PDB file of C-alpha atoms in Angstrom:
ATOM      1  CA  MET A  65      61.820-120.511  25.447  1.00  0.00           C
ATOM      2  CA  LYS A  66      62.579-123.584  23.241  1.00  0.00           C
ATOM      3  CA  ARG A  67      63.553-120.948  20.607  1.00  0.00           C
ATOM      4  CA  TYR A  68      65.818-119.281  23.029  1.00  0.00           C
ATOM      5  CA  VAL A  69      67.523-122.430  23.886  1.00  0.00           C
ATOM      6  CA  CYS A  70      68.075-123.355  20.487  1.00  0.00           C
ATOM      7  CA  ALA A  71      69.669-120.085  19.709  1.00  0.00           C
ATOM      8  CA  ALA A  72      71.846-120.418  23.052  1.00  0.00           C
ATOM      9  CA  ALA A  73      73.177-123.564  21.614  1.00  0.00           C
ATOM     10  CA  VAL A  74      73.856-122.311  18.192  1.00  0.00           C
ATOM     11  CA  ILE A  75      75.822-119.301  19.459  1.00  0.00           C
ATOM     12  CA  ALA A  76      77.651-121.942  22.228  1.00  0.00           C
ATOM     13  CA  ALA A  77      78.786-124.253  19.439  1.00  0.00           C
ATOM     14  CA  GLY A  78      80.123-121.214  17.492  1.00  0.00           C
ATOM     15  CA  LEU A  79      82.102-119.949  20.318  1.00  0.00           C
ATOM     16  CA  GLY A  80      84.150-123.340  20.378  1.00  0.00           C
ATOM     17  CA  LEU A  81      87.039-123.336  22.823  1.00  0.00           C
ATOM     18  CA  GLY A  82      85.791-120.083  24.599  1.00  0.00           C
ATOM     19  CA  LEU A  83      83.007-122.459  25.992  1.00  0.00           C
ATOM     20  CA  GLY A  84      85.595-124.936  27.514  1.00  0.00           C
ATOM     21  CA  ALA A  85      85.254-127.459  24.333  1.00  0.00           C
ATOM     22  CA  SER A  86      88.799-128.513  25.191  1.00  0.00           C
ATOM     23  CA  ALA A  87      87.690-131.795  26.391  1.00  0.00           C
ATOM     24  CA  GLN A  88      85.637-132.603  23.491  1.00  0.00           C
ATOM     25  CA  ASN A  89      88.063-131.439  20.436  1.00  0.00           C
ATOM     26  CA  GLY A  90      91.251-131.966  22.350  1.00  0.00           C
ATOM     27  CA  PRO A  91      92.499-134.802  24.429  1.00  0.00           C
ATOM     28  CA  SER A  92      91.023-137.873  25.205  1.00  0.00           C
ATOM     29  CA  PRO A  93      88.686-138.083  28.397  1.00  0.00           C
ATOM     30  CA  ALA A  94      91.749-139.916  30.238  1.00  0.00           C
ATOM     31  CA  LYS A  95      94.290-137.522  29.126  1.00  0.00           C
ATOM     32  CA  TYR A  96      92.192-134.632  30.058  1.00  0.00           C
ATOM     33  CA  ALA A  97      91.594-135.944  33.464  1.00  0.00           C
ATOM     34  CA  VAL A  98      95.260-136.272  33.818  1.00  0.00           C
ATOM     35  CA  GLU A  99      96.094-132.548  32.751  1.00  0.00           C
ATOM     36  CA  ILE A 100      93.415-131.408  35.110  1.00  0.00           C
ATOM     37  CA  ARG A 101      95.039-133.179  38.022  1.00  0.00           C
ATOM     38  CA  GLN A 102      98.507-131.841  36.739  1.00  0.00           C
ATOM     39  CA  SER A 103      97.198-128.460  36.741  1.00  0.00           C
ATOM     40  CA  ILE A 104      95.889-128.517  40.318  1.00  0.00           C
ATOM     41  CA  TYR A 105      99.458-129.885  41.333  1.00  0.00           C
ATOM     42  CA  THR A 106     101.163-127.443  39.360  1.00  0.00           C
ATOM     43  CA  LEU A 107      99.387-124.546  40.886  1.00  0.00           C
ATOM     44  CA  ILE A 108      99.522-125.954  44.201  1.00  0.00           C
ATOM     45  CA  GLY A 109     103.386-126.339  44.065  1.00  0.00           C
ATOM     46  CA  ALA A 110     103.880-123.046  42.465  1.00  0.00           C
ATOM     47  CA  ASN A 111     102.089-121.439  45.324  1.00  0.00           C
ATOM     48  CA  PHE A 112     103.926-123.191  48.014  1.00  0.00           C
ATOM     49  CA  GLY A 113     107.243-122.316  46.619  1.00  0.00           C
ATOM     50  CA  PRO A 114     107.529-118.999  48.181  1.00  0.00           C
ATOM     51  CA  ILE A 115     106.576-120.715  51.317  1.00  0.00           C
ATOM     52  CA  GLY A 116     109.216-123.305  50.785  1.00  0.00           C
ATOM     53  CA  ALA A 117     111.709-120.407  50.072  1.00  0.00           C
ATOM     54  CA  ILE A 118     110.653-118.609  53.606  1.00  0.00           C
ATOM     55  CA  LEU A 119     111.399-122.169  55.196  1.00  0.00           C
ATOM     56  CA  LYS A 120     115.013-122.529  53.649  1.00  0.00           C
ATOM     57  CA  GLY A 121     115.786-119.106  54.482  1.00  0.00           C
ATOM     58  CA  ASP A 122     115.914-117.951  51.189  1.00  0.00           C
ATOM     59  CA  LYS A 123     113.099-115.273  51.229  1.00  0.00           C
ATOM     60  CA  ALA A 124     111.560-113.258  54.231  1.00  0.00           C
ATOM     61  CA  TYR A 125     108.335-113.679  55.352  1.00  0.00           C
ATOM     62  CA  ASP A 126     105.845-111.437  53.643  1.00  0.00           C
ATOM     63  CA  ALA A 127     102.423-111.128  55.299  1.00  0.00           C
ATOM     64  CA  ALA A 128     100.404-110.278  52.213  1.00  0.00           C
ATOM     65  CA  GLU A 129     102.282-112.617  49.769  1.00  0.00           C
ATOM     66  CA  VAL A 130     102.196-115.384  52.180  1.00  0.00           C
ATOM     67  CA  GLN A 131      98.485-115.028  52.686  1.00  0.00           C
ATOM     68  CA  LYS A 132      97.996-114.821  49.287  1.00  0.00           C
ATOM     69  CA  ARG A 133      99.589-118.218  48.534  1.00  0.00           C
ATOM     70  CA  LEU A 134      97.801-120.053  51.423  1.00  0.00           C
ATOM     71  CA  SER A 135      94.385-118.781  50.160  1.00  0.00           C
ATOM     72  CA  ARG A 136      95.208-120.509  46.847  1.00  0.00           C
ATOM     73  CA  ILE A 137      96.695-123.417  48.223  1.00  0.00           C
ATOM     74  CA  ALA A 138      93.375-123.785  50.360  1.00  0.00           C
ATOM     75  CA  PHE A 139      91.356-123.347  47.771  1.00  0.00           C
ATOM     76  CA  LEU A 140      92.861-125.832  45.242  1.00  0.00           C
ATOM     77  CA  ALA A 141      93.563-128.857  48.015  1.00  0.00           C
ATOM     78  CA  PRO A 142      90.209-129.459  47.923  1.00  0.00           C
ATOM     79  CA  MET A 143      89.927-129.993  44.311  1.00  0.00           C
ATOM     80  CA  LEU A 144      92.145-132.900  44.437  1.00  0.00           C
ATOM     81  CA  ASP A 145      89.017-134.774  45.740  1.00  0.00           C
ATOM     82  CA  GLU A 146      87.861-135.292  42.106  1.00  0.00           C
ATOM     83  CA  ALA A 147      91.291-135.435  40.416  1.00  0.00           C
ATOM     84  CA  PHE A 148      91.664-138.955  40.623  1.00  0.00           C
ATOM     85  CA  PRO A 149      89.004-140.611  38.691  1.00  0.00           C
ATOM     86  CA  GLU A 150      89.303-144.201  37.601  1.00  0.00           C
ATOM     87  CA  ILE A 151      89.710-143.230  33.942  1.00  0.00           C
ATOM     88  CA  SER A 152      93.020-141.238  34.699  1.00  0.00           C
ATOM     89  CA  ASN A 153      95.045-144.332  36.077  1.00  0.00           C
ATOM     90  CA  VAL A 154      96.826-144.573  32.868  1.00  0.00           C
ATOM     91  CA  GLY A 155     100.505-145.301  33.854  1.00  0.00           C
ATOM     92  CA  GLU A 156     103.560-143.334  32.938  1.00  0.00           C
ATOM     93  CA  PRO A 157     104.693-141.611  31.020  1.00  0.00           C
ATOM     94  CA  GLU A 158     101.170-139.944  30.754  1.00  0.00           C
ATOM     95  CA  THR A 159     100.880-139.617  34.427  1.00  0.00           C
ATOM     96  CA  LYS A 160     103.442-140.151  37.582  1.00  0.00           C
ATOM     97  CA  ALA A 161     100.253-140.910  39.560  1.00  0.00           C
ATOM     98  CA  LYS A 162     100.969-144.747  40.400  1.00  0.00           C
ATOM     99  CA  PRO A 163      98.396-147.558  39.833  1.00  0.00           C
ATOM    100  CA  GLU A 164      98.855-148.402  43.879  1.00  0.00           C
ATOM    101  CA  ILE A 165      96.239-145.275  44.072  1.00  0.00           C
ATOM    102  CA  TRP A 166      93.549-147.079  42.917  1.00  0.00           C
ATOM    103  CA  ALA A 167      94.388-150.450  44.224  1.00  0.00           C
ATOM    104  CA  ASN A 168      95.089-148.756  47.935  1.00  0.00           C
ATOM    105  CA  ARG A 169      92.317-145.893  47.622  1.00  0.00           C
ATOM    106  CA  ALA A 170      91.364-145.894  51.181  1.00  0.00           C
ATOM    107  CA  ASP A 171      95.123-145.421  52.081  1.00  0.00           C
ATOM    108  CA  PHE A 172      95.646-142.951  49.476  1.00  0.00           C
ATOM    109  CA  ASP A 173      92.532-141.092  50.493  1.00  0.00           C
ATOM    110  CA  LYS A 174      93.710-141.082  53.989  1.00  0.00           C
ATOM    111  CA  LYS A 175      96.724-139.373  52.964  1.00  0.00           C
ATOM    112  CA  LEU A 176      94.942-136.963  50.962  1.00  0.00           C
ATOM    113  CA  LYS A 177      92.871-135.777  53.748  1.00  0.00           C
ATOM    114  CA  ALA A 178      95.900-135.477  55.912  1.00  0.00           C
ATOM    115  CA  MET A 179      97.544-133.036  53.231  1.00  0.00           C
ATOM    116  CA  GLN A 180      94.160-131.292  53.304  1.00  0.00           C
ATOM    117  CA  ALA A 181      93.867-131.053  57.142  1.00  0.00           C
ATOM    118  CA  ALA A 182      97.711-129.921  57.068  1.00  0.00           C
ATOM    119  CA  VAL A 183      96.801-126.963  54.705  1.00  0.00           C
ATOM    120  CA  LYS A 184      93.915-125.889  57.244  1.00  0.00           C
ATOM    121  CA  ASP A 185      96.486-126.085  60.120  1.00  0.00           C
ATOM    122  CA  LEU A 186      98.715-123.871  58.210  1.00  0.00           C
ATOM    123  CA  VAL A 187      96.044-121.210  57.089  1.00  0.00           C
ATOM    124  CA  GLU A 188      94.939-121.072  61.040  1.00  0.00           C
ATOM    125  CA  VAL A 189      98.296-120.461  62.268  1.00  0.00           C
ATOM    126  CA  ASN A 190      99.185-117.977  59.711  1.00  0.00           C
ATOM    127  CA  ASN A 191      95.850-116.124  60.158  1.00  0.00           C
ATOM    128  CA  ARG A 192      96.175-115.968  64.034  1.00  0.00           C
ATOM    129  CA  ASP A 193      99.872-114.744  63.874  1.00  0.00           C
ATOM    130  CA  LYS A 194     100.627-113.448  60.653  1.00  0.00           C
ATOM    131  CA  ALA A 195     104.544-113.777  61.656  1.00  0.00           C
ATOM    132  CA  ASP A 196     107.375-115.953  60.627  1.00  0.00           C
ATOM    133  CA  ASN A 197     107.424-117.637  63.857  1.00  0.00           C
ATOM    134  CA  GLU A 198     108.152-121.163  65.143  1.00  0.00           C
ATOM    135  CA  ALA A 199     104.243-122.037  64.931  1.00  0.00           C
ATOM    136  CA  PHE A 200     104.243-120.996  61.211  1.00  0.00           C
ATOM    137  CA  LYS A 201     107.398-122.891  60.401  1.00  0.00           C
ATOM    138  CA  THR A 202     105.949-125.991  62.149  1.00  0.00           C
ATOM    139  CA  ALA A 203     102.813-126.156  60.529  1.00  0.00           C
ATOM    140  CA  ALA A 204     104.274-125.211  57.117  1.00  0.00           C
ATOM    141  CA  MET A 205     106.961-128.133  57.614  1.00  0.00           C
ATOM    142  CA  ALA A 206     104.212-130.359  58.616  1.00  0.00           C
ATOM    143  CA  LEU A 207     102.316-129.419  55.057  1.00  0.00           C
ATOM    144  CA  GLY A 208     105.355-130.280  53.230  1.00  0.00           C
ATOM    145  CA  GLN A 209     105.769-133.629  55.017  1.00  0.00           C
ATOM    146  CA  ALA A 210     102.035-134.506  54.241  1.00  0.00           C
ATOM    147  CA  CYS A 211     102.824-133.712  50.605  1.00  0.00           C
ATOM    148  CA  LYS A 212     105.987-135.791  50.740  1.00  0.00           C
ATOM    149  CA  ASN A 213     104.200-139.110  52.652  1.00  0.00           C
ATOM    150  CA  CYS A 214     101.939-139.306  49.768  1.00  0.00           C
ATOM    151  CA  HIS A 215     104.551-138.536  47.050  1.00  0.00           C
ATOM    152  CA  ASP A 216     107.046-141.382  48.402  1.00  0.00           C
ATOM    153  CA  THR A 217     104.452-144.118  48.047  1.00  0.00           C
ATOM    154  CA  TYR A 218     102.137-142.930  45.317  1.00  0.00           C
ATOM    155  CA  ARG A 219     104.005-140.876  42.823  1.00  0.00           C
ATOM    156  CA  ALA A 220     106.525-142.249  40.427  1.00  0.00           C
ATOM    157  CA  LYS A 221     110.114-140.639  40.825  1.00  0.00           C
TER     158      LYS A 221
ATOM    159  CA  MET B 391     115.833-118.711  67.169  1.00  0.00           C
ATOM    160  CA  LYS B 392     118.555-118.912  64.684  1.00  0.00           C
ATOM    161  CA  ARG B 393     119.102-122.517  65.488  1.00  0.00           C
ATOM    162  CA  TYR B 394     115.670-123.328  64.660  1.00  0.00           C
ATOM    163  CA  VAL B 395     115.689-121.428  61.402  1.00  0.00           C
ATOM    164  CA  CYS B 396     118.795-123.566  60.430  1.00  0.00           C
ATOM    165  CA  ALA B 397     117.064-126.730  61.487  1.00  0.00           C
ATOM    166  CA  ALA B 398     114.058-125.874  59.352  1.00  0.00           C
ATOM    167  CA  ALA B 399     116.105-125.095  56.495  1.00  0.00           C
ATOM    168  CA  VAL B 400     117.899-128.385  56.575  1.00  0.00           C
ATOM    169  CA  ILE B 401     114.504-130.129  56.873  1.00  0.00           C
ATOM    170  CA  ALA B 402     112.863-128.024  54.172  1.00  0.00           C
ATOM    171  CA  ALA B 403     115.678-128.852  51.845  1.00  0.00           C
ATOM    172  CA  GLY B 404     115.333-132.710  52.589  1.00  0.00           C
ATOM    173  CA  LEU B 405     111.342-132.375  51.793  1.00  0.00           C
ATOM    174  CA  GLY B 406     112.384-131.670  48.190  1.00  0.00           C
ATOM    175  CA  LEU B 407     109.597-131.640  45.592  1.00  0.00           C
ATOM    176  CA  GLY B 408     106.952-131.594  48.660  1.00  0.00           C
ATOM    177  CA  LEU B 409     108.152-127.978  49.372  1.00  0.00           C
ATOM    178  CA  GLY B 410     107.328-127.033  45.899  1.00  0.00           C
ATOM    179  CA  ALA B 411     111.030-127.299  44.573  1.00  0.00           C
ATOM    180  CA  SER B 412     109.933-128.176  41.113  1.00  0.00           C
ATOM    181  CA  ALA B 413     110.704-124.509  39.813  1.00  0.00           C
ATOM    182  CA  GLN B 414     114.421-125.307  41.020  1.00  0.00           C
ATOM    183  CA  ASN B 415     114.704-129.057  40.050  1.00  0.00           C
ATOM    184  CA  GLY B 416     112.475-128.787  37.055  1.00  0.00           C
ATOM    185  CA  PRO B 417     111.921-126.537  34.092  1.00  0.00           C
ATOM    186  CA  SER B 418     113.231-123.365  33.337  1.00  0.00           C
ATOM    187  CA  PRO B 419     111.650-120.181  34.665  1.00  0.00           C
ATOM    188  CA  ALA B 420     110.332-119.340  31.646  1.00  0.00           C
ATOM    189  CA  LYS B 421     108.785-123.053  31.036  1.00  0.00           C
ATOM    190  CA  TYR B 422     107.664-122.857  34.622  1.00  0.00           C
ATOM    191  CA  ALA B 423     105.743-119.767  33.946  1.00  0.00           C
ATOM    192  CA  VAL B 424     104.070-121.109  30.869  1.00  0.00           C
ATOM    193  CA  GLU B 425     103.127-124.311  32.906  1.00  0.00           C
ATOM    194  CA  ILE B 426     101.464-122.097  35.328  1.00  0.00           C
ATOM    195  CA  ARG B 427      99.371-120.102  33.151  1.00  0.00           C
ATOM    196  CA  GLN B 428      98.173-123.240  31.140  1.00  0.00           C
ATOM    197  CA  SER B 429      97.195-124.854  34.163  1.00  0.00           C
ATOM    198  CA  ILE B 430      95.069-121.825  35.200  1.00  0.00           C
ATOM    199  CA  TYR B 431      93.654-121.906  31.883  1.00  0.00           C
ATOM    200  CA  THR B 432      92.998-125.638  31.835  1.00  0.00           C
ATOM    201  CA  LEU B 433      91.257-125.435  35.457  1.00  0.00           C
ATOM    202  CA  ILE B 434      88.944-122.536  33.865  1.00  0.00           C
ATOM    203  CA  GLY B 435      88.347-124.397  30.658  1.00  0.00           C
ATOM    204  CA  ALA B 436      87.303-127.666  32.610  1.00  0.00           C
ATOM    205  CA  ASN B 437      85.297-126.033  35.195  1.00  0.00           C
ATOM    206  CA  PHE B 438      83.555-123.966  32.074  1.00  0.00           C
ATOM    207  CA  GLY B 439      83.004-127.136  30.469  1.00  0.00           C
ATOM    208  CA  PRO B 440      79.702-128.482  32.304  1.00  0.00           C
ATOM    209  CA  ILE B 441      78.242-124.547  31.959  1.00  0.00           C
ATOM    210  CA  GLY B 442      78.856-124.772  28.329  1.00  0.00           C
ATOM    211  CA  ALA B 443      77.227-128.072  28.342  1.00  0.00           C
ATOM    212  CA  ILE B 444      74.221-126.293  29.522  1.00  0.00           C
ATOM    213  CA  LEU B 445      74.267-123.754  27.241  1.00  0.00           C
ATOM    214  CA  LYS B 446      74.274-126.177  24.412  1.00  0.00           C
ATOM    215  CA  GLY B 447      71.405-128.291  25.830  1.00  0.00           C
ATOM    216  CA  ASP B 448      73.664-131.282  26.473  1.00  0.00           C
ATOM    217  CA  LYS B 449      73.463-131.206  30.120  1.00  0.00           C
ATOM    218  CA  ALA B 450      70.567-130.092  32.750  1.00  0.00           C
ATOM    219  CA  TYR B 451      71.239-127.123  34.912  1.00  0.00           C
ATOM    220  CA  ASP B 452      72.342-128.514  38.481  1.00  0.00           C
ATOM    221  CA  ALA B 453      72.257-125.421  41.011  1.00  0.00           C
ATOM    222  CA  ALA B 454      75.039-127.353  43.023  1.00  0.00           C
ATOM    223  CA  GLU B 455      77.253-128.084  40.083  1.00  0.00           C
ATOM    224  CA  VAL B 456      76.906-124.770  38.724  1.00  0.00           C
ATOM    225  CA  GLN B 457      77.711-123.002  41.861  1.00  0.00           C
ATOM    226  CA  LYS B 458      80.811-125.149  42.556  1.00  0.00           C
ATOM    227  CA  ARG B 459      81.987-124.485  38.740  1.00  0.00           C
ATOM    228  CA  LEU B 460      81.424-120.586  39.291  1.00  0.00           C
ATOM    229  CA  SER B 461      83.192-120.398  42.573  1.00  0.00           C
ATOM    230  CA  ARG B 462      86.118-122.220  41.232  1.00  0.00           C
ATOM    231  CA  ILE B 463      86.389-119.955  37.754  1.00  0.00           C
ATOM    232  CA  ALA B 464      85.912-116.764  39.837  1.00  0.00           C
ATOM    233  CA  PHE B 465      88.860-117.726  42.028  1.00  0.00           C
ATOM    234  CA  LEU B 466      90.951-118.582  39.210  1.00  0.00           C
ATOM    235  CA  ALA B 467      90.402-115.820  36.915  1.00  0.00           C
ATOM    236  CA  PRO B 468      91.995-113.384  38.958  1.00  0.00           C
ATOM    237  CA  MET B 469      95.355-115.305  38.838  1.00  0.00           C
ATOM    238  CA  LEU B 470      95.704-114.711  35.395  1.00  0.00           C
ATOM    239  CA  ASP B 471      96.580-111.169  36.177  1.00  0.00           C
ATOM    240  CA  GLU B 472     100.095-112.932  37.278  1.00  0.00           C
ATOM    241  CA  ALA B 473     100.350-115.426  34.467  1.00  0.00           C
ATOM    242  CA  PHE B 474     101.898-113.152  31.737  1.00  0.00           C
ATOM    243  CA  PRO B 475     105.162-112.077  32.989  1.00  0.00           C
ATOM    244  CA  GLU B 476     107.605-111.028  29.960  1.00  0.00           C
ATOM    245  CA  ILE B 477     109.596-113.922  30.868  1.00  0.00           C
ATOM    246  CA  SER B 478     106.680-116.281  29.389  1.00  0.00           C
ATOM    247  CA  ASN B 479     106.847-114.813  26.202  1.00  0.00           C
ATOM    248  CA  VAL B 480     108.672-117.656  24.459  1.00  0.00           C
ATOM    249  CA  GLY B 481     106.437-118.267  21.382  1.00  0.00           C
ATOM    250  CA  GLU B 482     105.336-121.655  19.926  1.00  0.00           C
ATOM    251  CA  PRO B 483     105.616-124.629  20.255  1.00  0.00           C
ATOM    252  CA  GLU B 484     106.166-123.668  24.130  1.00  0.00           C
ATOM    253  CA  THR B 485     103.045-121.575  24.386  1.00  0.00           C
ATOM    254  CA  LYS B 486     100.056-120.559  22.257  1.00  0.00           C
ATOM    255  CA  ALA B 487     100.191-117.173  23.876  1.00  0.00           C
ATOM    256  CA  LYS B 488     101.118-114.863  21.047  1.00  0.00           C
ATOM    257  CA  PRO B 489     103.799-111.976  21.376  1.00  0.00           C
ATOM    258  CA  GLU B 490     101.217-109.501  20.572  1.00  0.00           C
ATOM    259  CA  ILE B 491      99.933-109.935  24.159  1.00  0.00           C
ATOM    260  CA  TRP B 492     103.410-108.258  25.268  1.00  0.00           C
ATOM    261  CA  ALA B 493     103.331-105.886  22.465  1.00  0.00           C
ATOM    262  CA  ASN B 494     100.145-104.689  23.182  1.00  0.00           C
ATOM    263  CA  ARG B 495      99.921-105.141  26.719  1.00  0.00           C
ATOM    264  CA  ALA B 496      97.562-102.575  27.184  1.00  0.00           C
ATOM    265  CA  ASP B 497      94.750-103.837  25.210  1.00  0.00           C
ATOM    266  CA  PHE B 498      95.215-107.660  26.251  1.00  0.00           C
ATOM    267  CA  ASP B 499      94.822-106.243  30.096  1.00  0.00           C
ATOM    268  CA  LYS B 500      91.607-104.684  28.828  1.00  0.00           C
ATOM    269  CA  LYS B 501      90.235-107.943  27.284  1.00  0.00           C
ATOM    270  CA  LEU B 502      91.205-109.913  30.506  1.00  0.00           C
ATOM    271  CA  LYS B 503      89.633-107.435  32.741  1.00  0.00           C
ATOM    272  CA  ALA B 504      86.513-107.858  30.430  1.00  0.00           C
ATOM    273  CA  MET B 505      86.757-111.530  30.876  1.00  0.00           C
ATOM    274  CA  GLN B 506      87.016-111.080  34.700  1.00  0.00           C
ATOM    275  CA  ALA B 507      84.344-108.942  34.677  1.00  0.00           C
ATOM    276  CA  ALA B 508      82.023-111.312  32.879  1.00  0.00           C
ATOM    277  CA  VAL B 509      82.748-113.899  35.145  1.00  0.00           C
ATOM    278  CA  LYS B 510      81.649-111.567  38.107  1.00  0.00           C
ATOM    279  CA  ASP B 511      78.584-110.874  36.362  1.00  0.00           C
ATOM    280  CA  LEU B 512      77.789-114.300  35.583  1.00  0.00           C
ATOM    281  CA  VAL B 513      78.212-115.235  39.420  1.00  0.00           C
ATOM    282  CA  GLU B 514      75.801-112.548  40.296  1.00  0.00           C
ATOM    283  CA  VAL B 515      73.284-113.802  38.105  1.00  0.00           C
ATOM    284  CA  ASN B 516      73.496-117.198  39.114  1.00  0.00           C
ATOM    285  CA  ASN B 517      73.563-116.402  42.696  1.00  0.00           C
ATOM    286  CA  ARG B 518      70.226-114.274  42.563  1.00  0.00           C
ATOM    287  CA  ASP B 519      68.308-116.571  40.303  1.00  0.00           C
ATOM    288  CA  LYS B 520      70.088-120.273  40.779  1.00  0.00           C
ATOM    289  CA  ALA B 521      68.070-120.911  37.608  1.00  0.00           C
ATOM    290  CA  ASP B 522      68.623-121.942  33.959  1.00  0.00           C
ATOM    291  CA  ASN B 523      66.887-118.924  32.720  1.00  0.00           C
ATOM    292  CA  GLU B 524      67.783-116.349  29.960  1.00  0.00           C
ATOM    293  CA  ALA B 525      69.602-114.112  32.520  1.00  0.00           C
ATOM    294  CA  PHE B 526      71.655-116.927  33.232  1.00  0.00           C
ATOM    295  CA  LYS B 527      72.376-117.952  29.629  1.00  0.00           C
ATOM    296  CA  THR B 528      72.836-114.513  28.581  1.00  0.00           C
ATOM    297  CA  ALA B 529      75.591-113.793  31.206  1.00  0.00           C
ATOM    298  CA  ALA B 530      77.250-117.244  30.663  1.00  0.00           C
ATOM    299  CA  MET B 531      77.214-116.571  26.735  1.00  0.00           C
ATOM    300  CA  ALA B 532      78.891-113.401  27.300  1.00  0.00           C
ATOM    301  CA  LEU B 533      81.677-114.989  29.507  1.00  0.00           C
ATOM    302  CA  GLY B 534      82.353-117.235  26.744  1.00  0.00           C
ATOM    303  CA  GLN B 535      82.391-114.244  24.271  1.00  0.00           C
ATOM    304  CA  ALA B 536      84.867-112.531  26.397  1.00  0.00           C
ATOM    305  CA  CYS B 537      87.145-115.606  26.166  1.00  0.00           C
ATOM    306  CA  LYS B 538      86.769-115.890  22.576  1.00  0.00           C
ATOM    307  CA  ASN B 539      87.310-112.044  21.983  1.00  0.00           C
ATOM    308  CA  CYS B 540      90.904-112.384  23.835  1.00  0.00           C
ATOM    309  CA  HIS B 541      91.645-115.966  22.244  1.00  0.00           C
ATOM    310  CA  ASP B 542      90.672-114.672  18.741  1.00  0.00           C
ATOM    311  CA  THR B 543      93.604-111.798  18.813  1.00  0.00           C
ATOM    312  CA  TYR B 544      95.973-113.442  21.237  1.00  0.00           C
ATOM    313  CA  ARG B 545      96.266-117.149  21.210  1.00  0.00           C
ATOM    314  CA  ALA B 546      97.806-119.252  18.296  1.00  0.00           C
ATOM    315  CA  LYS B 547      95.647-121.423  16.551  1.00  0.00           C
TER     316      LYS B 547
END
């Protein structure tokens, strides 16, 4: 077994970036943590985009599209729990995440949890009705508001 | 109902970035498509990192950790199907995705599907054994190799 492990290690090293070595060969741990966080937010924002467009009346409600977008947001939102390690408190311009996040961690976590709860609510409402009705709009607006509540306090302009 | 829709649109506009408006106020559609793609890869790489560390012998196998990482990779990998729209073929330095992707789309898609299949295999093997055994290592190495197969041809150094 030991020989097998060694062989795997050699091949793994050879595969390089294919094995997620970007943390080693690429940015510093702090910068990498920021990149991971920004990636989660980019994907949440990109998948909320079509829902925002429905709210604004720019796009028609499409059940399959909304379902797909919401399932992604629901998967991504809990990943934010790990996305604010102390090491990632590096200030602008590397991050728009304000130092107040780490200074007021309990309040920040409360706002993050409120956003995650709003995601769950929206998913439930949409699963139940699958329609562009008042309940959907209210729940989607509540999610947008939960995002904004945190951004207003903890994200640099 | 019309009045309600109008009110929602006004509030939605007011929420701004909270409603995923970054595509409108931020980067160009091409740059935004690249950002979304890079975000997916960043998260896949970050979640493969601990698995690569196990293969290299740098980290002990932890069933809960591996399960969490693999569930994320399995969720993210299919998102790559949408991550290479024509508009995102903008060349370096904006993207390391080579123009050959769009010139040889069928081959690229085949390599992408092979990676996604390798993810499924690894998830199945891990769900079955939940152990750092030979089957796990072989399947994890196969995924790393599938990543590398595509990177070697379609990603700029």
